[in-house]
PDB file of C-alpha atoms in Angstrom:
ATOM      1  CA  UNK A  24      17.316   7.889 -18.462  1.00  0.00           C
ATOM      2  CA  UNK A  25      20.274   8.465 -20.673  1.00  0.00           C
ATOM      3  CA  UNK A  26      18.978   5.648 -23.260  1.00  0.00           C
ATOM      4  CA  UNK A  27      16.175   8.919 -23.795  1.00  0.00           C
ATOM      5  CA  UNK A  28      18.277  11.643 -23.576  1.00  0.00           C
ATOM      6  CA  UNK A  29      20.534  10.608 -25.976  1.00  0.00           C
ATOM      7  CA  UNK A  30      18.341  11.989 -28.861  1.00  0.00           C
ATOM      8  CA  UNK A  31      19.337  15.210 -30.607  1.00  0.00           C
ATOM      9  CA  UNK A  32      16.023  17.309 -29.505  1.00  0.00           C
ATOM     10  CA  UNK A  33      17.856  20.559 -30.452  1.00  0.00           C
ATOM     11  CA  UNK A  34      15.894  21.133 -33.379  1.00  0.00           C
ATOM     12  CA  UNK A  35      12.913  19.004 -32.431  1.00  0.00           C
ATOM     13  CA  UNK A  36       9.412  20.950 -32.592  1.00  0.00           C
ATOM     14  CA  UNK A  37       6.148  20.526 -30.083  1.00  0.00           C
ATOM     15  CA  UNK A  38       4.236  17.481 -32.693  1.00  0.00           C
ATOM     16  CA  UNK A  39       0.232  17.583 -32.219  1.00  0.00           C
ATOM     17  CA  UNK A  40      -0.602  15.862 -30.249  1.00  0.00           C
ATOM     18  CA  UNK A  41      -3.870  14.979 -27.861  1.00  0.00           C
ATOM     19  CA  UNK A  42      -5.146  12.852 -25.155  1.00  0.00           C
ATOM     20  CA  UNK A  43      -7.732  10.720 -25.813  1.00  0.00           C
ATOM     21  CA  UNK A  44      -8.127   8.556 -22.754  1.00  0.00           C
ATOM     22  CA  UNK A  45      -7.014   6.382 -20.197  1.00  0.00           C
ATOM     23  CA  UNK A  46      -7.773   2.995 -19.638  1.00  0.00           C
ATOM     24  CA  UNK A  47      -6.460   0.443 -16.278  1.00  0.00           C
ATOM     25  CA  UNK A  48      -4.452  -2.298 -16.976  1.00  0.00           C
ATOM     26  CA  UNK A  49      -4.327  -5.383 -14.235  1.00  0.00           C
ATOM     27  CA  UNK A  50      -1.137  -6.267 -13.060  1.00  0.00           C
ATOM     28  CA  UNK A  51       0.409  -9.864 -13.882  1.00  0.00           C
ATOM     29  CA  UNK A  52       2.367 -12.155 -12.352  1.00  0.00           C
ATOM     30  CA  UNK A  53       4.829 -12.959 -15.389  1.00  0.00           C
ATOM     31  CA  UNK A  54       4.968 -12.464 -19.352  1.00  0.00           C
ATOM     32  CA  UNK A  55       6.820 -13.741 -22.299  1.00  0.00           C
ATOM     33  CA  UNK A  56       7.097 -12.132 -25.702  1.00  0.00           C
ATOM     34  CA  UNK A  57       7.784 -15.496 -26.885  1.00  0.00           C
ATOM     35  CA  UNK A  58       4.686 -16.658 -26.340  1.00  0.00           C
ATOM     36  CA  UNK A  59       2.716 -14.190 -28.614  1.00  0.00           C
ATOM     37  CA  UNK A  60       4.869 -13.536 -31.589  1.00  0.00           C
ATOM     38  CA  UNK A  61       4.873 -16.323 -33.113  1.00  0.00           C
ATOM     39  CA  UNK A  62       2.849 -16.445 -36.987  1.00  0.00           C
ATOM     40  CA  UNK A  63      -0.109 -17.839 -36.578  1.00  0.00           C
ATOM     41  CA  UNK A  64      -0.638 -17.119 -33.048  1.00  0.00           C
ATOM     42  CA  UNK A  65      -4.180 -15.787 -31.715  1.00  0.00           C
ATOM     43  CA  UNK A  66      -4.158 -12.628 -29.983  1.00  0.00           C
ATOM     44  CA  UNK A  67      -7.765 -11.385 -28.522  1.00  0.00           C
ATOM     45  CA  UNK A  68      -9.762 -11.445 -31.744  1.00  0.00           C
ATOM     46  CA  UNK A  69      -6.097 -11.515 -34.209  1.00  0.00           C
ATOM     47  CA  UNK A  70      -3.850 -13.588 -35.768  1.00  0.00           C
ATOM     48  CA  UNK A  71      -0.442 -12.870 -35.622  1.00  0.00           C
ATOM     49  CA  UNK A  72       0.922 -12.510 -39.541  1.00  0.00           C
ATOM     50  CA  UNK A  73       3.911 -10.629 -38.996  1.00  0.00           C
ATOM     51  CA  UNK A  74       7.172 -10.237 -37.019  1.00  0.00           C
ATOM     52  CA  UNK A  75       9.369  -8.092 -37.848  1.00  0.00           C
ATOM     53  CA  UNK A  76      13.347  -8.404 -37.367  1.00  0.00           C
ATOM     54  CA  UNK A  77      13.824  -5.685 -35.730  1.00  0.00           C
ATOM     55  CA  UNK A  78      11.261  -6.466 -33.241  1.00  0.00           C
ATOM     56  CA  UNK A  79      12.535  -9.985 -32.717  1.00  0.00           C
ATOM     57  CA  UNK A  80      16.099  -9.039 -31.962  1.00  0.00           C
ATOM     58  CA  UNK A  81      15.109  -6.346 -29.412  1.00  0.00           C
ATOM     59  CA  UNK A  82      11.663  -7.621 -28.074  1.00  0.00           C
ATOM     60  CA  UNK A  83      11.142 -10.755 -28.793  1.00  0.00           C
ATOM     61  CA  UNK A  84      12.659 -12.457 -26.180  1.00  0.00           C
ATOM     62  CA  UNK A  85      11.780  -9.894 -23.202  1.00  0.00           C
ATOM     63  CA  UNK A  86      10.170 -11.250 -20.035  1.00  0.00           C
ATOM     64  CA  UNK A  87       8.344  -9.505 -17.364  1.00  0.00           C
ATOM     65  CA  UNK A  88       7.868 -10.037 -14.093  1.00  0.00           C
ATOM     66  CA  UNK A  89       5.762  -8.738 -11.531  1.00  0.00           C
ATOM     67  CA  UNK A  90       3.988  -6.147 -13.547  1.00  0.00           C
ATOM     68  CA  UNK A  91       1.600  -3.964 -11.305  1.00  0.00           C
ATOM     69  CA  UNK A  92      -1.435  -2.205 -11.930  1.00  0.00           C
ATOM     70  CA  UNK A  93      -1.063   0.442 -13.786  1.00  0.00           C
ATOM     71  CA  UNK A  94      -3.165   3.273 -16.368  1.00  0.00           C
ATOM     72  CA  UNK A  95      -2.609   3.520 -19.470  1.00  0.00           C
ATOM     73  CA  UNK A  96      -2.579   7.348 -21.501  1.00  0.00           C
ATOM     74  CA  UNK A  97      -3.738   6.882 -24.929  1.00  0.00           C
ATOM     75  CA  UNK A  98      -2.553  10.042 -27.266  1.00  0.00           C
ATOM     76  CA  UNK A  99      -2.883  10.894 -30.790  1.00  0.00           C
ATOM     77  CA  UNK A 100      -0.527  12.340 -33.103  1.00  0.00           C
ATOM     78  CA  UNK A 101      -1.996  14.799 -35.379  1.00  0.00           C
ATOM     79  CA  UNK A 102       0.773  15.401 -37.710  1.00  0.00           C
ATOM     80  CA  UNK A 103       3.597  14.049 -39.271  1.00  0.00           C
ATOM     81  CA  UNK A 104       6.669  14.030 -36.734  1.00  0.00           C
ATOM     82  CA  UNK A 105      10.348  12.463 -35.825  1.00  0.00           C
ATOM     83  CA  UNK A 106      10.556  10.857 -32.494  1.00  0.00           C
ATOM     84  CA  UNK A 107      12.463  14.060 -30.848  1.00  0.00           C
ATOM     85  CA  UNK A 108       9.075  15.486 -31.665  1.00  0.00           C
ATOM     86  CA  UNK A 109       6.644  13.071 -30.415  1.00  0.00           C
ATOM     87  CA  UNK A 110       8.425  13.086 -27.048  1.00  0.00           C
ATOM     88  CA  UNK A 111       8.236  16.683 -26.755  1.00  0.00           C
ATOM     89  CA  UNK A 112       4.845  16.787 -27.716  1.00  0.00           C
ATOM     90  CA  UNK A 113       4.475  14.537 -25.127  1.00  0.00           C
ATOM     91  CA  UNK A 114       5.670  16.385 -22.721  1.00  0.00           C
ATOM     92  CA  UNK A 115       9.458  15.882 -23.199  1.00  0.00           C
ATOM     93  CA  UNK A 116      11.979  13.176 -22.404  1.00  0.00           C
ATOM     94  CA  UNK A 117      10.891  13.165 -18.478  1.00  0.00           C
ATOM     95  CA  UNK A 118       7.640  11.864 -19.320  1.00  0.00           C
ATOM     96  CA  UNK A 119       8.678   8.468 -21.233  1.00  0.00           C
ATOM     97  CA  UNK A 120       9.331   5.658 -18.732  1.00  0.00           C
ATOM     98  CA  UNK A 121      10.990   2.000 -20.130  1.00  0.00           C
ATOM     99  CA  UNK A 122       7.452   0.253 -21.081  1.00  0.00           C
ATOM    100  CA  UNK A 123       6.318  -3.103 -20.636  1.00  0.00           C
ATOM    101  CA  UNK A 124       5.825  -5.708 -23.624  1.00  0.00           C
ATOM    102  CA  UNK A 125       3.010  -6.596 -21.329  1.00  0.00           C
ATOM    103  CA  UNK A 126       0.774  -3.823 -22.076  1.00  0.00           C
ATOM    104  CA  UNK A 127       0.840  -3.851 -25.628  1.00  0.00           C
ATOM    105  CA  UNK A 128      -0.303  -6.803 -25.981  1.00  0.00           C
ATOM    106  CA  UNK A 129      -3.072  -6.255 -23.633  1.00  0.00           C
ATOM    107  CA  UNK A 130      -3.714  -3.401 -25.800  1.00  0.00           C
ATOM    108  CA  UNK A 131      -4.710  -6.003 -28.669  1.00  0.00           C
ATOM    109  CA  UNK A 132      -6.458  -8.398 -26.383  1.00  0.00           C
ATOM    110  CA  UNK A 133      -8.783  -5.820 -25.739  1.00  0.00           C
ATOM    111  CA  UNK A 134      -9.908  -5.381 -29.159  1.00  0.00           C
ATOM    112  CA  UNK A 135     -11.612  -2.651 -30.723  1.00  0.00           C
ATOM    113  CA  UNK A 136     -13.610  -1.454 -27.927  1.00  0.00           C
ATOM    114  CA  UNK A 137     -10.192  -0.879 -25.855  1.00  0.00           C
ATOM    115  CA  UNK A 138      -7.648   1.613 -26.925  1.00  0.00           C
ATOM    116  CA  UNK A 139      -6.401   0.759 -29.636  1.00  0.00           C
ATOM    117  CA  UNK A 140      -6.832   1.658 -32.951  1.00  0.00           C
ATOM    118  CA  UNK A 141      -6.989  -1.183 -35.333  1.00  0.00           C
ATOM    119  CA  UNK A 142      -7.191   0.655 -39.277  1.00  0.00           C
ATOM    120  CA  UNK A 143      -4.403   0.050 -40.816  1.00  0.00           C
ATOM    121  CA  UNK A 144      -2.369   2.769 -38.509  1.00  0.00           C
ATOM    122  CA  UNK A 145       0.026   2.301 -35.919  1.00  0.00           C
ATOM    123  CA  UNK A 146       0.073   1.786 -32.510  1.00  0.00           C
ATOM    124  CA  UNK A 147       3.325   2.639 -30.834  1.00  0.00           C
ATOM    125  CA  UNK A 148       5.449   3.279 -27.346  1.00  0.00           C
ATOM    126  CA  UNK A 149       8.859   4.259 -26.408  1.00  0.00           C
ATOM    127  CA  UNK A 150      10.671   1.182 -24.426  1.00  0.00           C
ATOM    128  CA  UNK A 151      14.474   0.652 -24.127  1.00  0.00           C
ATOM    129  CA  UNK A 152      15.974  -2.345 -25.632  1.00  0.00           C
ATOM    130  CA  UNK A 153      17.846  -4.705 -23.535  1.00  0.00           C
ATOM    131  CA  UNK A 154      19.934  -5.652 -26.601  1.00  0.00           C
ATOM    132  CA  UNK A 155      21.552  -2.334 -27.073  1.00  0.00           C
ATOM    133  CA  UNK A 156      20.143  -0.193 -24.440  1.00  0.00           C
ATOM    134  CA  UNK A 157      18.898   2.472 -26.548  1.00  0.00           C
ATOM    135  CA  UNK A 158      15.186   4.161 -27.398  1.00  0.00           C
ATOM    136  CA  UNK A 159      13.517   2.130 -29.721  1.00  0.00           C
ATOM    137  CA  UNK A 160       9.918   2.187 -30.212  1.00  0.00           C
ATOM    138  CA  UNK A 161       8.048  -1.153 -30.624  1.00  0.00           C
ATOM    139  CA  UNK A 162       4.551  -1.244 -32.390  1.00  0.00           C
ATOM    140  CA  UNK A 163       1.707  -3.286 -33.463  1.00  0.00           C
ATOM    141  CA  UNK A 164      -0.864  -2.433 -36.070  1.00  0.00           C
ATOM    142  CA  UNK A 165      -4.063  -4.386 -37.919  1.00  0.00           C
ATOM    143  CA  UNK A 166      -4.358  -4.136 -42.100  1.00  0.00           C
ATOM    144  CA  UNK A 167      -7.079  -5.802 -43.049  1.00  0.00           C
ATOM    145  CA  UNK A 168      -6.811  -9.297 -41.338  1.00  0.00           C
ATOM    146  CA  UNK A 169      -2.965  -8.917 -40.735  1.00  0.00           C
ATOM    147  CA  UNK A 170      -1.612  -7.957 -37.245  1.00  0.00           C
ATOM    148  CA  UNK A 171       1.733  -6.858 -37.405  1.00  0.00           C
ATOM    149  CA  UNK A 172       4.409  -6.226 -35.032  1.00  0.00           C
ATOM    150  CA  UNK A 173       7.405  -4.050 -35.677  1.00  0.00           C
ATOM    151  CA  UNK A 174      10.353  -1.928 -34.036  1.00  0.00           C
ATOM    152  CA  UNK A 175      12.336   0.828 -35.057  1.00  0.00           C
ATOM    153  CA  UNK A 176      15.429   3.335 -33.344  1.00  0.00           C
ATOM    154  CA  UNK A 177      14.223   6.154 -32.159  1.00  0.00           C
ATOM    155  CA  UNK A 178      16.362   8.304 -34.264  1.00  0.00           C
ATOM    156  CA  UNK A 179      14.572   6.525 -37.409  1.00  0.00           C
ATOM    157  CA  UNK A 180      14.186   9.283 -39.773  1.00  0.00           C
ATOM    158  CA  UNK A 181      10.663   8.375 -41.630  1.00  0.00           C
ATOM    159  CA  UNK A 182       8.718   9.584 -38.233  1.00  0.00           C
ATOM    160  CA  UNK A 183       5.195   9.051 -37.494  1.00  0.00           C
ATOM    161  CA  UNK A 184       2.096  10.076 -39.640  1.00  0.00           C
ATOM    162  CA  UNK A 185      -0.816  11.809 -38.362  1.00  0.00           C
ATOM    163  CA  UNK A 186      -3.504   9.195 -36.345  1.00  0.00           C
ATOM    164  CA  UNK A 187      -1.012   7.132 -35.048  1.00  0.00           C
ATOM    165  CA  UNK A 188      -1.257   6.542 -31.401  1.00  0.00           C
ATOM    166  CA  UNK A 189       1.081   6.459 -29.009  1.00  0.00           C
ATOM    167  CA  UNK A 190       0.987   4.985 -25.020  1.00  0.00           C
ATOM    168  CA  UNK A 191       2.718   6.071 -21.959  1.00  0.00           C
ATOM    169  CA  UNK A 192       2.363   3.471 -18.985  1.00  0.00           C
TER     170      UNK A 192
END
């Protein structure tokens, strides 16, 4: 858990945040990134239109394995905040476990009547990267027609904006 730890949260305030819900997730067998980010590809209802580097270096190459059942916490950030304050409005760095590529991608496939939130904002979890083995925090999001995937350090310093929503698995 040191790839979470390592944040400064020394001056990091208690964001906004609430739950909104909780939704199951069906276990898999196995799952590649690789087979979902590329341009053009059809996710649930969405085209794929965007990759971002970031995402590709750390994420795009991940494959799971035995993924399990599991329920998914759906929270909403209600003001702007830095990632030291997410987590603690969270509930702190013991709450964010390494999450699977798996689920946010399921999170698209189900659409607008599933979890996610699909206007324009962002939809976001914490997950380790097996490049560098630190806090990153992989996203998707829908403008218009245009689904988007993206990735950024945890100790980027542009933060979140209100009504972005974040998972823990």
């Amino acid at each position: 858990m040191d790839w979470i730890h390592g944040l400064d949260y020394t001056n990091a305030k208690t964001a906004e945040i609430t739950k909104k819900a909780e939704i199951f997730i069906p276990g898999v067998e196995t799952f590649c990134m690789t087979d979902y980010i590329k341009v053009g590809t059809q996710i649930g209802s969405y085209r794929v239109t965007y990759v971002g580097k970031s995402f590709m270096k750390h994420f795009g190459n991940v494959e799971e394995t035995h993924i399990p059942d599991t329920t998914l916490s759906v929270y909403q950030l209600h003001e702007w905040g830095l990632d030291p304050d997410v987590i603690t409005g969270l509930g702190g760095p013991d709450r964010i476990s390494d999450n699977l590529m798996y689920h946010l991608v399921q999170i698209i496939k189900l659409g607008a009547d599933g979890p996610g939130i699909f206007n324009g904002y962002t939809n976001l979890f914490y997950k380790k990267s097996p490049v560098d083995g630190q806090l990153w925090s992989p996203h998707f999001y829908l403008r218009g027609d245009r689904l988007g995937f993206g990735a950024l350090p945890a100790c980027y310093d542009d933060g979140w904006e209100p009504g972005d929503q974040i998972y823990l698995f």
